[in-house]
mmCIF file of C-alpha atoms and ligand atoms in Angstrom:
data_model
loop_
_atom_site.group_PDB
_atom_site.id
_atom_site.type_symbol
_atom_site.label_atom_id
_atom_site.label_comp_id
_atom_site.label_asym_id
_atom_site.label_seq_id
_atom_site.Cartn_x
_atom_site.Cartn_y
_atom_site.Cartn_z
ATOM 1 C CA MET A 1 0.000 0.000 0.000
ATOM 2 C CA THR A 2 1.459 3.318 -1.050
ATOM 3 C CA PRO A 3 0.984 6.261 1.262
ATOM 4 C CA GLU A 4 -1.134 9.121 -0.058
ATOM 5 C CA PRO A 5 0.949 11.977 -1.406
ATOM 6 C CA GLU A 6 0.985 15.105 0.736
ATOM 7 C CA GLY A 7 -0.815 17.291 -1.774
ATOM 8 C CA ALA A 8 -1.309 20.973 -1.230
ATOM 9 C CA THR A 9 -4.749 20.844 -2.826
ATOM 10 C CA LYS A 10 -6.065 18.189 -0.477
ATOM 11 C CA PRO A 11 -6.122 19.072 3.228
ATOM 12 C CA PRO A 12 -4.894 16.147 5.296
ATOM 13 C CA LYS A 13 -7.995 14.429 6.554
ATOM 14 C CA GLY A 14 -8.377 14.183 10.290
ATOM 15 C CA LYS A 15 -5.264 16.235 10.995
ATOM 16 C CA ARG A 16 -6.916 19.622 10.964
ATOM 17 C CA LYS A 17 -9.395 20.259 13.736
ATOM 18 C CA GLN A 18 -12.863 20.925 12.450
ATOM 19 C CA LEU A 19 -14.339 24.284 13.343
ATOM 20 C CA VAL A 20 -17.981 24.437 14.353
ATOM 21 C CA PHE A 21 -20.484 26.971 13.133
ATOM 22 C CA VAL A 22 -24.010 27.413 14.378
ATOM 23 C CA VAL A 23 -26.966 29.608 13.508
ATOM 24 C CA GLN A 24 -29.402 30.008 16.380
ATOM 25 C CA GLU A 25 -32.809 31.449 15.685
ATOM 26 C CA HIS A 26 -33.547 33.581 18.713
ATOM 27 C CA LEU A 27 -36.939 34.950 19.554
ATOM 28 C CA ALA A 28 -36.091 37.587 22.162
ATOM 29 C CA SER A 29 -37.440 41.146 22.170
ATOM 30 C CA HIS A 30 -36.885 40.942 18.400
ATOM 31 C CA LEU A 31 -36.521 37.841 16.261
ATOM 32 C CA HIS A 32 -32.985 37.433 14.926
ATOM 33 C CA TYR A 33 -30.488 34.779 13.955
ATOM 34 C CA ASP A 34 -27.239 34.468 15.908
ATOM 35 C CA PHE A 35 -24.441 33.462 13.570
ATOM 36 C CA ARG A 36 -21.478 31.953 15.410
ATOM 37 C CA LEU A 37 -18.093 30.732 14.194
ATOM 38 C CA GLU A 38 -15.709 28.750 16.362
ATOM 39 C CA TRP A 39 -12.381 30.532 16.543
ATOM 40 C CA GLY A 40 -9.711 30.839 19.225
ATOM 41 C CA GLY A 41 -11.620 28.584 21.607
ATOM 42 C CA VAL A 42 -14.814 30.657 21.551
ATOM 43 C CA LEU A 43 -17.780 31.271 19.277
ATOM 44 C CA LEU A 44 -17.353 34.585 17.465
ATOM 45 C CA SER A 45 -20.886 35.951 17.214
ATOM 46 C CA TRP A 46 -23.017 38.248 15.104
ATOM 47 C CA ALA A 47 -26.747 38.910 15.259
ATOM 48 C CA ILE A 48 -28.405 38.814 11.838
ATOM 49 C CA PRO A 49 -31.876 40.372 12.072
ATOM 50 C CA LYS A 50 -33.185 38.805 8.848
ATOM 51 C CA GLY A 51 -31.150 35.612 8.919
ATOM 52 C CA PRO A 52 -28.831 34.321 6.200
ATOM 53 C CA SER A 53 -29.806 34.595 2.538
ATOM 54 C CA LEU A 54 -28.758 32.182 -0.204
ATOM 55 C CA ASP A 55 -29.181 34.956 -2.756
ATOM 56 C CA PRO A 56 -25.774 36.442 -3.668
ATOM 57 C CA SER A 57 -27.396 39.797 -4.472
ATOM 58 C CA THR A 58 -28.777 40.062 -0.919
ATOM 59 C CA LYS A 59 -26.428 41.370 1.753
ATOM 60 C CA ARG A 60 -27.516 40.572 5.270
ATOM 61 C CA LEU A 61 -26.688 42.936 8.118
ATOM 62 C CA ALA A 62 -24.666 41.192 10.835
ATOM 63 C CA VAL A 63 -24.144 43.068 14.092
ATOM 64 C CA PRO A 64 -21.234 41.855 16.228
ATOM 65 C CA THR A 65 -22.246 40.526 19.635
ATOM 66 C CA GLU A 66 -20.334 38.992 22.520
ATOM 67 C CA ASP A 67 -18.243 35.871 22.085
ATOM 68 C CA HIS A 68 -19.991 32.798 23.426
ATOM 69 C CA PRO A 69 -18.522 29.621 24.946
ATOM 70 C CA LEU A 70 -18.183 26.683 22.544
ATOM 71 C CA GLU A 71 -20.757 24.618 24.448
ATOM 72 C CA TYR A 72 -23.374 27.192 23.563
ATOM 73 C CA ALA A 73 -23.450 25.805 20.008
ATOM 74 C CA ASN A 74 -25.579 22.972 21.406
ATOM 75 C CA PHE A 75 -28.050 25.163 23.225
ATOM 76 C CA GLU A 76 -31.662 24.968 22.175
ATOM 77 C CA GLY A 77 -34.408 25.881 24.593
ATOM 78 C CA ILE A 78 -35.728 28.680 26.726
ATOM 79 C CA ILE A 79 -33.766 31.510 28.322
ATOM 80 C CA PRO A 80 -35.810 32.472 31.394
ATOM 81 C CA PRO A 81 -37.317 35.954 31.792
ATOM 82 C CA GLY A 82 -34.928 38.417 33.376
ATOM 83 C CA GLU A 83 -31.829 36.740 31.946
ATOM 84 C CA TYR A 84 -29.764 38.158 29.098
ATOM 85 C CA GLY A 85 -31.404 37.199 25.802
ATOM 86 C CA ALA A 86 -34.595 35.973 27.482
ATOM 87 C CA GLY A 87 -36.739 34.099 24.992
ATOM 88 C CA THR A 88 -36.578 30.997 22.814
ATOM 89 C CA VAL A 89 -33.505 29.641 21.033
ATOM 90 C CA MET A 90 -33.470 27.129 18.184
ATOM 91 C CA VAL A 91 -30.401 25.528 16.634
ATOM 92 C CA TRP A 92 -31.508 26.507 13.143
ATOM 93 C CA ASP A 93 -28.370 25.180 11.488
ATOM 94 C CA ARG A 94 -25.100 23.667 12.564
ATOM 95 C CA GLY A 95 -22.047 22.145 10.953
ATOM 96 C CA VAL A 96 -18.429 22.960 10.219
ATOM 97 C CA TRP A 97 -16.882 26.036 8.646
ATOM 98 C CA ILE A 98 -13.673 26.111 6.684
ATOM 99 C CA PRO A 99 -11.803 29.400 6.290
ATOM 100 C CA ASP A 100 -10.558 30.017 2.732
ATOM 101 C CA ALA A 101 -7.237 31.279 4.103
ATOM 102 C CA PRO A 102 -5.533 29.995 7.261
ATOM 103 C CA ASP A 103 -4.918 33.405 8.837
ATOM 104 C CA VAL A 104 -8.404 34.076 10.159
ATOM 105 C CA ASP A 105 -7.223 36.668 12.699
ATOM 106 C CA ALA A 106 -5.633 38.796 9.990
ATOM 107 C CA ASN A 107 -8.742 38.569 7.830
ATOM 108 C CA LEU A 108 -11.040 39.466 10.715
ATOM 109 C CA LYS A 109 -8.845 42.480 11.396
ATOM 110 C CA LYS A 110 -8.904 43.382 7.724
ATOM 111 C CA GLY A 111 -12.693 43.027 7.737
ATOM 112 C CA GLU A 112 -13.086 40.407 5.031
ATOM 113 C CA LEU A 113 -13.478 36.747 5.919
ATOM 114 C CA LYS A 114 -14.169 34.171 3.216
ATOM 115 C CA PHE A 115 -15.214 30.651 4.133
ATOM 116 C CA THR A 116 -17.144 27.542 3.227
ATOM 117 C CA LEU A 117 -20.061 26.311 5.311
ATOM 118 C CA GLU A 118 -20.919 22.649 5.593
ATOM 119 C CA GLY A 119 -24.176 22.761 7.486
ATOM 120 C CA LYS A 120 -27.485 20.991 7.063
ATOM 121 C CA LYS A 121 -29.008 24.079 5.455
ATOM 122 C CA LEU A 122 -26.175 26.476 4.706
ATOM 123 C CA LYS A 123 -23.540 25.199 2.331
ATOM 124 C CA GLY A 124 -20.960 26.456 -0.083
ATOM 125 C CA SER A 125 -18.951 29.649 -0.260
ATOM 126 C CA TRP A 126 -19.699 32.790 1.803
ATOM 127 C CA VAL A 127 -18.059 36.040 2.788
ATOM 128 C CA MET A 128 -18.386 38.363 5.759
ATOM 129 C CA ILE A 129 -17.390 41.955 5.074
ATOM 130 C CA ARG A 130 -17.073 44.713 7.645
ATOM 131 C CA ALA A 131 -18.731 47.937 6.578
ATOM 132 C CA ARG A 132 -16.308 50.826 6.335
ATOM 133 C CA GLY A 133 -16.747 53.470 8.970
ATOM 134 C CA GLY A 134 -20.310 52.484 9.678
ATOM 135 C CA SER A 135 -21.933 51.518 12.899
ATOM 136 C CA PHE A 136 -25.367 50.132 13.503
ATOM 137 C CA ARG A 137 -27.867 52.332 15.356
ATOM 138 C CA ASP A 138 -25.205 54.311 17.194
ATOM 139 C CA SER A 139 -23.556 51.186 18.514
ATOM 140 C CA ASP A 140 -19.816 51.763 18.602
ATOM 141 C CA LYS A 141 -19.168 48.449 16.907
ATOM 142 C CA PRO A 142 -18.967 48.514 13.114
ATOM 143 C CA TYR A 143 -21.442 46.223 11.453
ATOM 144 C CA TRP A 144 -20.713 43.454 9.007
ATOM 145 C CA MET A 145 -22.503 41.967 6.018
ATOM 146 C CA LEU A 146 -22.971 38.256 5.376
ATOM 147 C CA ILE A 147 -23.118 37.486 1.675
ATOM 148 C CA LYS A 148 -23.486 34.248 -0.245
ATOM 149 C CA HIS A 149 -21.056 33.712 -3.082
ATOM 150 C CA ARG A 150 -22.413 32.559 -6.416
ATOM 151 C CA ASP A 151 -22.025 28.784 -6.532
ATOM 152 C CA ALA A 152 -24.102 25.608 -6.777
ATOM 153 C CA PHE A 153 -25.655 26.322 -3.346
ATOM 154 C CA ALA A 154 -26.861 29.841 -4.161
ATOM 155 C CA SER A 155 -30.594 30.286 -4.704
ATOM 156 C CA GLU A 156 -33.308 32.919 -4.614
ATOM 157 C CA GLY A 157 -35.660 31.311 -2.125
ATOM 158 C CA ASP A 158 -35.847 32.530 1.469
ATOM 159 C CA ILE A 159 -34.304 29.643 3.383
ATOM 160 C CA THR A 160 -35.495 30.944 6.750
ATOM 161 C CA LYS A 161 -39.047 30.372 5.418
ATOM 162 C CA THR A 162 -38.508 27.153 3.453
ATOM 163 C CA GLU A 163 -36.385 25.496 6.174
ATOM 164 C CA PRO A 164 -37.908 26.726 9.445
ATOM 165 C CA LEU A 165 -37.291 23.679 11.654
ATOM 166 C CA SER A 166 -34.526 22.957 14.146
ATOM 167 C CA ALA A 167 -31.477 21.268 12.633
ATOM 168 C CA ILE A 168 -31.054 19.086 15.723
ATOM 169 C CA SER A 169 -34.592 18.341 16.944
ATOM 170 C CA GLY A 170 -36.855 19.025 13.970
ATOM 171 C CA ARG A 171 -39.007 21.212 16.217
ATOM 172 C CA THR A 172 -40.621 24.547 15.392
ATOM 173 C CA LEU A 173 -39.846 27.618 17.468
ATOM 174 C CA GLU A 174 -43.327 27.332 19.011
ATOM 175 C CA GLN A 175 -42.698 23.726 20.043
ATOM 176 C CA ILE A 176 -39.412 24.715 21.662
ATOM 177 C CA ALA A 177 -41.128 27.591 23.449
ATOM 178 C CA LYS A 178 -43.633 25.131 24.948
ATOM 179 C CA GLY A 179 -40.785 22.991 26.247
HETATM 180 MN MN1 LIG B 1 -29.424 36.432 20.229
#
């Protein structure tokens, strides 16, 4: 048996740690989708009011929020009244993300992060771009845009409407809210 050649085009399987991504639909004071990427031992997080779009011509506003612990990627359920983010949380999609370039920190700093998503619903090539000089509703944090690249997984349908169920339990938001 000949060993597989160490090709630059083929990442060595099993050697590189897989990075988790999750999208949590969150019915709090306002409905939004929390988009989280595992990086540096935490989940980098953005709140996307309208959720991701598979349409490359649609840019979706993504407002940076606090890093979350990795375990939070598994959370689906109810955040009790009075607690931060009180409301209902659904794991709307989950899978792995693969940065296009290895230096994610540099690209985050630069404000342009390209990656592939391998989720149950979200797949293919995406980019997050930080808006220049802009901030969202007087927040001091600049906002970002999540945009689908044109590829085989792009489409015009609204995936938040066509794929509304939990990626881990198959439940609706209402069913989760009822416990
Ligand atoms: Mn949230």
